[in-house]
Every structure is written in C-alpha cells, then in structure tokens.
XYZ file of C-alpha atoms in Angstrom:
669
model
C -20.380 24.549 -4.057
C -18.622 21.804 -2.113
C -20.395 18.939 -3.887
C -19.933 20.447 -7.355
C -16.180 20.716 -6.808
C -15.938 17.156 -5.469
C -17.971 15.810 -8.396
C -15.800 17.774 -10.817
C -12.600 16.157 -9.597
C -14.103 12.700 -9.372
C -15.262 13.040 -12.977
C -11.721 13.964 -14.012
C -10.295 10.827 -12.401
C -13.005 8.495 -13.683
C -12.637 9.555 -17.310
C -8.837 9.497 -16.962
C -8.998 5.949 -15.650
C -11.316 5.005 -18.513
C -9.137 6.589 -21.211
C -5.742 5.342 -20.013
C -5.938 1.863 -21.591
C -7.441 3.227 -24.794
C -4.426 5.474 -25.376
C -1.652 3.125 -24.329
C -1.400 3.950 -20.634
C 0.832 6.992 -21.217
C 1.324 9.545 -18.437
C 0.468 12.163 -21.074
C -3.151 10.975 -20.946
C -3.454 12.380 -17.427
C -1.785 15.641 -18.441
C -4.177 16.006 -21.385
C -7.204 15.239 -19.215
C -5.982 17.776 -16.644
C -5.602 20.387 -19.372
C -9.107 19.721 -20.665
C -10.700 20.085 -17.245
C -8.695 23.241 -16.544
C -10.064 24.686 -19.782
C -13.593 23.500 -18.938
C -13.253 25.309 -15.608
C -12.435 28.489 -17.495
C -15.443 28.005 -19.780
C -17.650 27.463 -16.740
C -16.502 30.721 -15.146
C -16.877 32.523 -18.480
C -20.436 31.226 -18.819
C -21.239 32.267 -15.236
C -19.783 35.749 -15.798
C -21.931 36.130 -18.923
C -25.068 34.778 -17.262
C -25.113 37.033 -14.211
C -25.279 40.073 -16.510
C -28.788 38.947 -17.516
C -32.065 39.508 -15.695
C -33.315 37.023 -13.117
C -35.714 35.138 -15.384
C -33.091 34.711 -18.110
C -30.612 33.415 -15.543
C -33.113 30.824 -14.296
C -34.081 29.751 -17.812
C -30.541 29.379 -19.164
C -29.068 27.553 -16.210
C -31.999 25.169 -15.833
C -31.666 24.337 -19.545
C -27.899 23.759 -19.185
C -28.433 21.492 -16.169
C -31.067 19.476 -18.033
C -28.784 19.069 -21.062
C -25.893 18.058 -18.786
C -28.073 15.444 -17.062
C -29.062 13.977 -20.437
C -25.385 13.792 -21.496
C -24.393 12.100 -18.251
C -27.264 9.642 -18.443
C -26.536 8.580 -22.019
C -22.745 8.334 -21.642
C -23.005 6.632 -18.247
C -25.359 4.030 -19.676
C -23.030 3.433 -22.637
C -20.016 2.915 -20.342
C -22.014 0.602 -18.066
C -22.983 -1.527 -21.078
C -19.362 -1.730 -22.237
C -19.745 0.369 -25.382
C -16.644 1.520 -27.277
C -17.017 5.250 -26.657
C -14.163 6.470 -28.929
C -15.454 4.367 -31.839
C -19.017 5.575 -31.229
C -18.011 9.238 -31.483
C -15.661 8.582 -34.411
C -12.642 10.542 -33.178
C -10.025 8.018 -34.311
C -7.054 8.582 -36.641
C -6.087 11.886 -35.020
C -3.092 12.849 -32.847
C -3.742 11.253 -29.430
C -3.964 14.533 -27.490
C -6.524 15.903 -29.959
C -8.475 12.636 -29.861
C -8.703 12.853 -26.079
C -9.799 16.500 -26.135
C -12.516 15.863 -28.739
C -13.709 12.755 -26.947
C -14.018 14.584 -23.633
C -15.751 17.488 -25.331
C -18.353 15.165 -26.851
C -19.009 13.214 -23.655
C -18.443 15.252 -20.493
C -17.892 18.786 -21.774
C -21.355 20.133 -20.895
C -21.561 18.488 -17.426
C -18.055 19.794 -16.629
C -19.029 23.357 -17.589
C -22.240 23.123 -15.545
C -20.289 22.006 -12.472
C -17.567 24.626 -13.007
C -20.104 27.456 -13.129
C -21.598 26.541 -9.749
C -19.102 28.389 -7.560
C -19.572 31.797 -9.175
C -23.339 31.498 -9.652
C -24.135 30.355 -6.122
C -21.881 33.026 -4.633
C -23.564 35.655 -6.780
C -27.032 34.454 -5.905
C -26.110 34.258 -2.211
C -24.282 37.576 -2.163
C -22.811 38.392 1.277
C -20.098 40.846 0.277
C -16.600 39.822 1.442
C -17.813 36.619 3.124
C -18.437 34.991 -0.233
C -14.693 34.578 -0.820
C -14.594 31.958 1.909
C -16.959 29.939 -0.270
C -14.152 29.798 -2.844
C -12.012 28.147 -0.172
C -14.896 25.715 0.356
C -14.910 24.986 -3.377
C -11.230 24.064 -3.309
C -11.820 21.985 -0.180
C -14.402 20.010 -2.157
C -11.839 19.521 -4.908
C -9.325 18.339 -2.318
C -11.793 15.807 -0.906
C -12.571 14.544 -4.424
C -8.845 14.207 -5.075
C -8.176 12.128 -1.956
C -11.313 10.013 -2.062
C -10.678 8.568 -5.518
C -7.471 6.521 -4.976
C -8.235 5.562 -1.383
C -11.986 4.959 -1.491
C -13.603 4.981 -4.941
C -10.950 3.187 -7.030
C -10.345 0.201 -4.700
C -14.066 -0.421 -4.116
C -15.618 -0.018 -7.551
C -14.845 -0.888 -11.155
C -14.744 1.913 -13.717
C -18.214 1.004 -14.958
C -19.681 1.125 -11.457
C -17.832 4.391 -10.799
C -19.431 5.899 -13.908
C -22.918 4.776 -12.882
C -22.567 6.004 -9.276
C -21.175 9.325 -10.428
C -24.038 9.712 -12.908
C -26.578 9.093 -10.133
C -24.847 11.618 -7.870
C -24.776 14.179 -10.669
C -28.475 13.774 -11.432
C -29.220 14.380 -7.750
C -26.951 17.429 -7.835
C -28.920 18.750 -10.834
C -32.172 18.245 -8.929
C -30.804 20.093 -5.881
C -29.409 22.910 -8.011
C -32.690 23.410 -9.866
C -34.485 23.505 -6.517
C -32.034 26.146 -5.291
C -32.510 28.251 -8.432
C -36.291 28.169 -8.146
C -36.433 29.043 -4.467
C -33.591 31.485 -3.893
C -34.731 35.015 -3.275
C -31.286 36.521 -3.844
C -31.102 35.864 -7.559
C -31.852 39.512 -8.327
C -29.210 40.933 -6.053
C -28.577 44.533 -6.986
C -25.073 45.194 -8.169
C -22.946 47.517 -6.093
C -23.113 50.729 -8.077
C -20.439 52.417 -5.965
C -17.551 50.007 -6.319
C -14.440 51.314 -8.014
C -13.937 49.944 -11.534
C -11.131 47.446 -11.728
C -8.166 48.678 -13.733
C -6.565 46.749 -16.572
C -3.314 46.497 -14.625
C -5.131 44.947 -11.663
C -6.812 42.394 -13.935
C -3.487 41.490 -15.547
C -2.002 41.113 -12.069
C -4.763 38.641 -11.176
C -4.080 36.792 -14.391
C -0.327 36.518 -13.860
C -0.560 35.584 -10.186
C -3.090 32.844 -10.951
C -1.090 31.488 -13.889
C 2.260 30.944 -12.197
C 1.217 28.484 -9.438
C -0.676 26.436 -12.047
C 2.372 26.444 -14.312
C 4.638 25.440 -11.423
C 2.213 22.685 -10.394
C 2.175 21.019 -13.825
C 5.947 21.494 -14.281
C 6.587 19.949 -10.854
C 4.284 17.045 -11.681
C 6.169 16.370 -14.900
C 9.539 16.637 -13.161
C 8.865 14.301 -10.246
C 7.018 11.694 -12.313
C 9.618 11.654 -15.123
C 12.966 12.398 -13.522
C 12.722 11.793 -9.781
C 10.420 8.800 -9.372
C 7.760 7.668 -11.874
C 5.576 6.315 -9.064
C 1.868 5.820 -9.797
C -0.389 8.306 -7.995
C 2.587 10.563 -7.216
C 1.156 13.067 -9.685
C -1.757 13.584 -7.265
C 0.478 15.109 -4.583
C 1.306 18.355 -6.442
C -2.337 18.814 -7.380
C -3.402 18.261 -3.762
C -0.858 20.796 -2.464
C -1.995 23.301 -5.090
C -5.623 22.948 -4.014
C -4.726 23.083 -0.321
C -2.933 26.391 -0.875
C -6.144 27.844 -2.317
C -8.148 26.567 0.664
C -5.786 28.192 3.164
C -5.235 31.423 1.234
C -8.933 32.147 0.673
C -9.598 31.412 4.319
C -7.326 34.345 5.141
C -4.200 32.319 5.998
C -0.722 31.962 4.548
C 0.162 35.569 3.777
C 2.858 35.984 6.435
C 6.562 36.588 5.980
C 7.422 33.138 7.356
C 5.621 31.492 4.440
C 7.389 33.808 1.996
C 10.765 33.047 3.579
C 10.093 29.305 3.250
C 9.104 29.953 -0.369
C 12.525 31.511 -1.049
C 14.375 28.862 0.986
C 12.884 25.912 -0.901
C 13.304 27.717 -4.231
C 17.004 28.058 -3.491
C 17.204 24.390 -2.477
C 15.470 23.381 -5.697
C 17.988 25.370 -7.724
C 20.793 23.460 -6.025
C 19.152 20.071 -6.641
C 18.787 20.752 -10.358
C 22.474 19.908 -10.660
C 22.853 16.482 -12.285
C 25.790 15.654 -10.017
C 23.512 15.669 -6.962
C 22.326 12.053 -6.788
C 19.859 12.255 -3.880
C 16.808 11.758 -6.052
C 14.214 11.049 -3.369
C 15.397 14.087 -1.386
C 14.234 16.163 -4.327
C 10.634 15.232 -3.542
C 11.009 16.834 -0.117
C 12.300 20.054 -1.660
C 10.344 20.383 -4.909
C 6.967 19.689 -3.288
C 7.366 22.209 -0.410
C 8.481 24.773 -2.984
C 5.239 24.240 -4.889
C 3.161 24.502 -1.718
C 4.767 27.620 -0.226
C 5.001 29.353 -3.596
C 1.324 28.660 -4.305
C 0.288 29.652 -0.785
C 2.214 32.945 -0.926
C 0.890 33.880 -4.354
C -2.688 32.831 -3.647
C -2.593 34.781 -0.362
C -1.503 37.828 -2.344
C -4.403 37.217 -4.730
C -6.736 37.121 -1.746
C -5.400 40.498 -0.592
C -5.966 41.892 -4.082
C -9.565 40.624 -4.290
C -12.191 43.148 -5.418
C -15.496 44.067 -3.824
C -18.501 41.870 -4.580
C -19.532 43.768 -7.690
C -16.501 42.392 -9.551
C -16.662 38.916 -8.031
C -17.411 37.033 -11.251
C -14.712 38.968 -13.107
C -12.174 38.072 -10.404
C -12.954 34.357 -10.610
C -12.888 34.525 -14.387
C -9.339 35.887 -14.377
C -8.281 33.314 -11.796
C -9.557 30.487 -13.971
C -8.080 32.053 -17.110
C -4.695 32.302 -15.412
C -4.904 28.704 -14.229
C -5.795 27.534 -17.728
C -2.966 29.515 -19.321
C -0.404 28.176 -16.855
C -1.558 24.597 -17.321
C -1.804 24.733 -21.100
C 1.563 26.449 -21.465
C 3.297 23.499 -19.806
C 1.040 20.729 -21.115
C 1.004 21.736 -24.785
C 3.421 24.618 -25.231
C 6.476 23.114 -23.537
C 6.555 19.895 -25.631
C 6.474 22.036 -28.773
C 9.095 24.546 -27.624
C 11.447 22.244 -25.691
C 12.818 18.802 -26.448
C 13.515 18.129 -22.748
C 11.849 19.039 -19.443
C 13.229 22.549 -19.487
C 10.018 24.063 -18.111
C 10.755 22.949 -14.554
C 14.213 24.549 -14.084
C 12.934 27.721 -15.743
C 9.907 27.748 -13.423
C 12.119 27.162 -10.365
C 14.400 30.048 -11.323
C 11.389 32.313 -11.903
C 9.972 31.210 -8.542
C 13.245 32.045 -6.797
C 13.355 35.526 -8.313
C 9.650 36.079 -7.643
C 9.944 34.862 -4.061
C 12.807 37.241 -3.348
C 10.840 40.125 -4.894
C 7.700 39.209 -2.944
C 9.586 38.991 0.336
C 11.278 42.321 -0.351
C 7.965 43.967 -1.285
C 6.049 42.629 1.718
C 8.630 43.870 4.214
C 9.653 47.074 2.432
C 8.172 49.415 5.024
C 10.344 48.214 7.913
C 13.419 46.644 6.403
C 16.877 46.889 7.830
C 19.336 48.185 5.279
C 21.184 44.868 5.112
C 18.143 42.813 4.066
C 17.937 44.078 0.454
C 21.670 43.544 0.092
C 21.403 39.956 1.327
C 18.547 39.311 -1.079
C 20.542 40.779 -3.970
C 23.490 38.510 -3.150
C 21.080 35.548 -2.920
C 19.663 36.390 -6.335
C 23.172 36.546 -7.824
C 24.121 33.178 -6.353
C 20.773 31.694 -7.399
C 21.269 32.887 -10.977
C 24.756 31.414 -11.076
C 23.571 28.083 -9.690
C 20.677 27.987 -12.152
C 22.830 28.521 -15.217
C 25.451 26.043 -14.017
C 22.906 23.314 -13.185
C 20.909 23.995 -16.332
C 23.892 23.596 -18.642
C 25.102 20.501 -16.777
C 21.729 18.735 -16.765
C 20.118 19.786 -20.017
C 22.887 20.111 -22.584
C 24.525 16.725 -22.192
C 22.987 14.842 -25.123
C 22.243 15.612 -28.723
C 19.810 12.802 -29.609
C 16.888 13.948 -27.479
C 13.268 13.867 -28.676
C 10.004 14.630 -26.918
C 6.438 13.854 -27.894
C 3.120 12.723 -26.392
C 4.671 9.480 -25.163
C 7.628 11.034 -23.366
C 11.297 11.883 -23.813
C 13.784 9.592 -25.551
C 17.536 10.061 -25.494
C 20.105 8.285 -27.657
C 23.528 8.354 -26.007
C 26.349 7.596 -28.456
C 29.253 6.521 -26.259
C 32.765 5.367 -27.192
C 31.951 1.650 -27.023
C 28.155 1.430 -27.104
C 24.921 3.204 -28.063
C 22.190 3.443 -25.410
C 18.506 4.320 -25.703
C 16.829 5.968 -22.710
C 13.110 6.571 -22.256
C 12.880 9.148 -19.486
C 15.287 7.601 -16.918
C 15.038 3.952 -17.994
C 17.403 2.149 -20.367
C 15.398 0.730 -23.271
C 18.258 -0.852 -25.146
C 22.038 -0.943 -25.542
C 24.178 -2.043 -28.485
C 27.921 -2.702 -28.394
C 29.900 -1.184 -31.245
C 32.413 -4.014 -31.432
C 29.734 -6.749 -31.519
C 26.467 -5.351 -32.781
C 24.720 -8.751 -32.884
C 25.240 -9.540 -29.198
C 22.018 -9.196 -27.152
C 22.633 -6.874 -24.201
C 20.885 -5.122 -21.299
C 17.813 -7.130 -20.194
C 18.056 -9.569 -23.121
C 21.437 -11.275 -22.653
C 22.041 -14.964 -23.351
C 21.745 -15.869 -19.658
C 18.596 -13.799 -19.106
C 15.064 -15.202 -19.153
C 14.841 -14.155 -22.813
C 18.001 -16.021 -23.763
C 16.820 -19.141 -21.930
C 13.380 -18.922 -23.543
C 14.900 -18.893 -27.023
C 17.272 -21.691 -26.004
C 14.312 -23.836 -24.920
C 12.314 -23.180 -28.077
C 15.252 -23.844 -30.450
C 16.943 -26.768 -28.697
C 14.210 -28.574 -26.743
C 10.783 -27.713 -28.105
C 11.083 -27.010 -31.845
C 14.621 -27.493 -33.157
C 13.365 -28.365 -36.632
C 11.497 -25.207 -37.592
C 11.847 -21.384 -37.536
C 10.311 -19.450 -34.665
C 7.567 -16.871 -34.715
C 7.966 -14.127 -32.107
C 5.679 -11.264 -31.036
C 6.949 -8.342 -28.961
C 4.906 -5.526 -27.401
C 7.361 -2.645 -27.130
C 10.139 -2.009 -29.636
C 12.825 -0.095 -27.762
C 16.145 -0.485 -29.599
C 14.937 -3.762 -31.127
C 17.368 -5.849 -29.058
C 15.167 -8.961 -29.196
C 15.954 -9.167 -32.919
C 19.472 -10.270 -31.960
C 17.946 -13.744 -31.510
C 16.573 -13.796 -35.053
C 17.755 -16.577 -37.379
C 17.010 -17.189 -41.077
C 13.348 -18.075 -41.519
C 12.227 -16.577 -38.196
C 9.513 -13.937 -38.091
C 9.537 -11.131 -35.529
C 6.528 -8.839 -35.158
C 6.937 -5.737 -32.994
C 3.926 -3.784 -31.699
C 4.895 -0.193 -30.917
C 2.563 2.659 -29.983
C 5.149 5.413 -30.511
C 5.931 5.779 -34.220
C 9.255 7.557 -33.664
C 10.682 4.442 -31.956
C 10.871 2.568 -35.260
C 12.890 5.377 -36.796
C 15.240 5.417 -33.788
C 15.631 1.623 -33.808
C 16.454 1.605 -37.530
C 18.649 4.724 -37.664
C 20.625 4.522 -34.407
C 20.777 0.744 -33.899
C 21.307 -2.186 -36.267
C 19.492 -5.069 -34.546
C 16.518 -4.860 -36.912
C 18.689 -4.805 -40.026
C 20.086 -8.268 -39.220
C 16.618 -9.867 -39.289
C 14.869 -10.041 -42.687
C 11.663 -11.312 -41.077
C 11.063 -8.148 -39.057
C 7.742 -6.293 -39.103
C 6.877 -3.271 -36.959
C 3.183 -2.557 -36.473
C 2.445 0.925 -35.142
C -0.352 1.216 -32.586
C -1.305 0.024 -29.146
C -0.138 -3.592 -28.913
C -3.200 -5.016 -27.260
C -5.617 -3.256 -29.599
C -3.707 -4.485 -32.638
C -3.691 -8.027 -31.276
C -7.425 -7.871 -30.599
C -7.957 -6.890 -34.229
C -5.861 -9.858 -35.353
C -7.840 -12.255 -33.162
C -11.108 -10.818 -34.477
C -9.827 -11.429 -38.031
C -9.095 -15.072 -37.205
C -5.296 -14.687 -37.043
C -4.725 -16.930 -34.007
C -2.100 -19.513 -33.067
C 0.773 -17.343 -34.299
C 3.653 -17.066 -31.807
C 6.078 -19.423 -30.111
C 7.244 -16.579 -27.876
C 5.176 -13.528 -26.953
C 7.011 -10.780 -25.091
C 5.238 -7.991 -23.157
C 7.759 -5.197 -22.565
C 5.959 -1.864 -22.726
C 6.217 -0.501 -19.209
C 7.643 2.915 -19.981
C 9.988 4.173 -17.287
C 8.321 2.242 -14.447
C 4.822 3.374 -15.402
C 2.360 0.563 -16.052
C -0.075 0.519 -18.983
C -2.656 -1.308 -16.881
C -4.555 -2.670 -19.891
C -1.560 -4.868 -20.790
C -1.658 -6.784 -17.488
C -5.343 -7.656 -17.091
C -7.224 -10.936 -17.356
C -8.740 -9.821 -20.657
C -5.286 -8.963 -22.046
C -3.963 -12.404 -21.065
C -6.901 -14.001 -22.889
C -5.874 -12.156 -26.054
C -2.233 -13.196 -25.647
C -3.267 -16.815 -25.131
C -5.185 -16.928 -28.396
C -2.060 -15.867 -30.271
C 0.144 -18.684 -28.946
C 1.047 -21.371 -31.494
C 1.520 -24.430 -29.250
C 0.754 -25.534 -25.721
C 4.445 -25.115 -24.875
C 4.602 -21.564 -26.262
C 5.723 -19.015 -23.698
C 4.431 -15.576 -22.702
C 7.218 -13.428 -21.225
C 6.384 -10.429 -19.026
C 9.160 -7.927 -18.363
C 8.560 -7.319 -14.632
C 11.613 -5.170 -13.870
C 10.390 -2.138 -11.970
C 11.877 0.105 -9.318
C 8.685 1.070 -7.560
C 6.017 -1.518 -8.347
C 5.958 -5.237 -7.580
C 4.773 -6.500 -10.957
C 5.584 -10.187 -10.467
C 2.757 -10.858 -7.944
C 0.256 -9.282 -10.344
C 1.341 -11.501 -13.263
C 1.223 -14.566 -10.983
C -2.367 -13.598 -10.090
C -3.250 -13.449 -13.792
C -1.662 -16.864 -14.356
C -3.669 -18.450 -11.536
C -6.851 -16.849 -12.805
C -6.429 -18.384 -16.272
C -4.667 -21.662 -15.476
C -1.133 -20.881 -16.640
C 2.003 -22.303 -15.077
C 4.448 -19.584 -14.066
C 8.067 -19.051 -13.108
C 9.846 -15.906 -11.890
C 13.367 -15.397 -13.212
C 15.980 -12.788 -12.367
C 19.012 -11.918 -14.473
C 22.479 -12.403 -12.994
C 24.647 -9.452 -14.041
C 27.822 -11.346 -13.085
C 27.255 -13.829 -15.934
C 27.083 -11.217 -18.706
C 29.257 -8.098 -18.737
C 26.697 -6.309 -20.941
C 23.754 -7.285 -18.712
C 21.411 -5.125 -16.642
C 19.472 -6.361 -13.626
C 16.120 -7.721 -14.728
C 13.123 -9.683 -13.517
C 10.769 -11.665 -15.727
C 7.654 -13.730 -15.233
C 7.185 -16.545 -17.777
C 3.830 -18.231 -18.413
C 2.966 -21.409 -20.289
C 0.051 -23.818 -20.513
C 2.445 -26.800 -20.511
C 3.416 -27.900 -16.952
C 6.648 -29.510 -18.182
C 8.203 -26.406 -19.736
C 9.529 -24.835 -16.562
C 10.788 -28.124 -15.134
C 13.692 -27.902 -17.603
C 17.097 -27.254 -16.020
C 17.431 -24.295 -18.366
C 14.744 -22.448 -16.375
C 15.340 -23.913 -12.929
C 18.896 -22.540 -12.841
C 17.684 -18.939 -12.931
C 14.264 -19.183 -11.281
C 13.493 -17.661 -7.889
C 10.752 -18.333 -5.372
C 7.269 -17.218 -6.332
C 6.048 -14.188 -4.380
C 4.098 -15.006 -1.228
C 1.651 -12.161 -1.684
C -0.656 -12.529 -4.681
C -3.148 -9.694 -5.228
C -6.510 -9.862 -6.914
C -6.030 -10.180 -10.673
C -6.662 -6.967 -12.551
C -9.445 -6.665 -15.085
C -10.153 -3.976 -17.656
C -12.665 -2.341 -15.324
C -10.954 -2.905 -11.982
C -7.258 -2.312 -11.246
C -5.818 -0.994 -7.995
C -2.112 -0.270 -7.743
C -1.516 0.788 -4.125
C -0.952 -2.770 -2.779
C 1.780 -3.239 -5.395
C 3.850 -0.164 -4.482
C 7.313 -1.070 -3.203
C 7.535 1.842 -0.750
C 10.882 0.945 0.943
C 12.536 0.565 -2.466
C 11.532 4.117 -3.410
C 13.611 5.660 -0.633
C 16.469 3.180 -0.948
C 16.939 4.181 -4.597
C-alpha cells in the first residue's frame, strides 16, 4: 500500500515534468495532470469495488492480467522516453485543445498503470481484512503519497534527468508488479467472507461521504490556484497545499484531529482568509500563512469527521469509492468547471466563505450537547460579520475590471485608464500604451532599456543601411513593434491565441508596423520547425519574453533551446535578448550558464526607471557571438556586474529550480 501510493505520486510528477515543455510550460499543465490522476484514482477504486464482488479465482485472474498489461505499458513507454521519442507525435493527439491533448496522452501512456496502482489500497485491505484496523492502512497510503510528494523535488529531480527518472520508475514499478503478483498468489485471505450482519449503508450516509470528501479537494485546488496566481507564483509552491491535504488524511485516519481545538482553528483561519480577500490589504505573503493553515485545519476537521462516519468492513470498498469520487468531483469542479463558469479566480473566495460557514456549523454541531447559551449567539454574530466581509471583499476584488478573460493559459486583464491602457497576465504587467503617444515604447521596452539600446546598436552601429528582422517569443501588448520602421519585419511567436486579438483590438502597436506576423504556437517548437525546414539565419534581434507571471517555461531556457535560437541569428553580431525580470527566481545566472556552455558573450542590463517616466523596473541578459558588441558605450552605460553564482546549465531532460529561488525577495515583496 505504501509503495503503490509513493509510486503513484512520483509518476504524476515525472509525467508532469515531461509534459511541461511540450505544452508551453503553463501552470495549467500541472492542474490538468492533477485532475487526470485524481480521476484515475477514482477509476482504480471503482475497479477494486467491482473486483471484490467476484469469487477468489476471478479476482486473481483479473488483477494479475491488469498488472501484466500495466507492466507492458510501462516498459514500452519508458523505453520510448529513454530513447528520446516524441510521445505526443507517436500517439497522434495533436491539433486538439491542450487540456484534452494532455488527458488523451496520459490515458494512452500511463492510464492502465495508474489504475493498477490506485486499486492497491482497497484490494490489499480487503484481502487482509482486519475489521476496523484496516482504516489505518488508508493513513499509510496517504503517508506513501506524502513521501512521494516530498522526495521528488528534493531527491529525485535534482539527481536524475527526466529520462533517467522514467527508467528508474519503470524498474520500480515492474518490481512492484512482481511483489503484488506474489502477494495475490500466496495470500490466504483472498476469500474473506463478507460480514452478513452489517447494517446497509443509507443513501444519505453515502452522499455525506461524497460531500465531505469533495470539499477539501475543492479547497485544495482553489487554494493552489489562488496562491500560485495571486499571492506568489513561486515554483513548487503548488506542492504545499497538496502536501497539507495528504497530511490531513494521514492524521485523520490515524484517529487524530477530530477535537474542538482543530475546529476552532478551522473557523479562525477561515475568518482571517475572508478578511485578507479584500484587495486593499496589501500583505500578500501574510496570506500564505493564513490560506494554507485554513486548508490544513479544514481538511483535518472534515477528514476526521469522515473517519468517525466510516462503515464496518463489509462496506469498506464502497466507502473508499465514495471518498475517491468526492475527491475527483472537487478537483474537476475547480480545474475544469471554474474556468468555464468564471472569468476570474472566483472559486477561492466562494470556497473560503463556504468553509467559514461550514466550520461554524461543524463547531456548533460537535459541541451541541454541552454548549453555553452564549456560544450559538457568538457564532451567529460571527457568521453575519463573515458574510458581510465576504460580500464587501468580493465586490472590491473581483468586480474592478471589465476586460477580463480566462483560459488554459491563465487570466488576462485589460485596464483602460484615463491616460493609458495596461495589459495584465495574472499579476504581471505585460504591456502599457499611452493614449497621448501611442507609438512610444513603454514598460520594460523604453528607449533607455536594454531593448531600446539593442535597437540603437543594430540601427546606428551594426547595420544602418538595411531594415532589421526581429523575432519575439511572447506577444503581450505588442510593445516591441514600437521600434518597427518601414521595411522591418517582426515575427511574434505566441502560444495563447487570444493574445493576438487583445493586442490588435485593445492596443495599436501592431497596426503601426506593416511587416508584422504573429505565429500561434509554442515559440520554441515553431522555431524548431523552421530550422528543420532550412529557414536559418533570419533575425538581427531575437527576444525571449514568455515568462508568464514569474513562472518559467523551462524549455525556453535550456542548452537545446539556445542552440535553436543561435541557428536563427542572421549575423555574428546579432543579439539574443532574454527578459530576466522576475520577483522570485534569479534568471540571470541561469542565462549566463547557458551562454558559457555555448560560447556566447553576455551582459546583464537593468532598466533605470528615473530615465523614462513610462518605464517599469526590468532586468535583461543579452547574448552575442561577437565579443565587440557589448564593449560599446551604449551597453556599458546600463550594464551591471555579472552574477557571482552560476548554476549548472539546464537541458531539456535536467532542470532544477530550487537553487534559483530568491527566498528573501519573496517575503520582502
């Protein structure tokens, strides 16, 4: 049970790591992978519930066959990954919406192994029936999940490339299959007689299991979305809510966490979360220390109540089935339902308000037999104040803008102010245009920025006699087009199709440049196709600016990516520009490592906001093969010292982000 749960979580992380670069590095990839594995868990419990209704020989035959099929799937897919095969192309799931592509791809590759692992908990508990003691094995299952969760970022990821991870996991899974088949063949408890005297479980009790299991899962995914979009889009931060959710299961099904103190903390942190929903409260990092405890104490209280409502052993598989069904419903409602229903992250404030009401009701119910008369009155007053705070904060935070859109790649907001129009992606400005001078480059692209100096070098020093050719990964508002002159060509690579519509409808930068082309798709993949077609030596300036809201698409900053960029440069003195501005990750050292690995000369430049009134603070790393480019006064005036710490250069199969986290900056901001 322990090893199956650990392998299950490790598989989730390995395939997520593998799929991230294929689908543009979006945070939504992780959410989609999480949703798939939550659904696979449900299918595993459903299969186990169906199987244990059969006779002993049928159970042995079916599960041995499933394990054998799972081992064959793992062996073939693991070998393909190790050999560097293009798995999505092999299974032909392209040209579909990205979430559906991911689901189909996972179904074709790891669906059967995931179901086989998910069924282990129920089957082993059934075959090793020990009445009430078996529920502690469910705590052991979640402990295995917790260990798998922690071991990946701190042990597996830094030591092994994705290909090696896949091979090692495949070997471990094959051994697990061997051990499981041995257990099936030699267990004497497989024909445990069902308890004929247990009371049938009512429909209301089953629905209660379902609802209680669904809400913590819903709150977990909503909290993950909130803290990684609004509070701090820090890599690996999404693992914390999942870890707390699993830990609550471990404690609750070990018989802990059902006391009134935990329930009181549940209500306390729910009330604090309601207060912090207010947009005027600017203590963003404090929110982590309120939202996360709310998730933990809410999950612990509800899971402890589930443990108290557990049935006798005869309904064990049914109980676990409803738990997994509830978890799947809660996860899918936020992952897929919320983006369809809401255009902003409304699911989190709604979940917090529901948690506050539920926590008050749970506390009132648990202490109803010996309550002082004033306690219900206090709770009623608290509910009234909580409702008022919720509606005030909700209207302040979530009804401020009209131009809000949400899709697989995140939330964009167009703010039409009195003197300028601003594009936000999550919490990051992706472009600003002044209404009284719509051709002036602003934000990170001002005349005194690294971008302005790069164009100045190319036009005045390097190639004053010919038009420029410019490539840009990441469209935003299209501000780079402000540098376009007659005869120039600008090619934008943009993975999110709606961005072109926003850039053309809400901003006018693109309309001033006749030589504009927007190519929809992942920038690196499109460039690789161009290189394969012989379209090399194209650009004088190549800009990489696709780090959505401080999240890093790792495949854009690897050695292999730099090789692709290099083949598209027109001259030796052409320049690759990396937008390295980031609140939580030190990107500049990583780009310097790539430059050293491939023999580029590099300079780090920071924008001076005092020189341009329309400027935003920025940091860039510029690369060129020509050693004389960055000796120009144009670059020296704005360059800063190269970082002292240079990490190991990332590759497509090996990237580790923890050494790059700027931890002090997180709490300062």
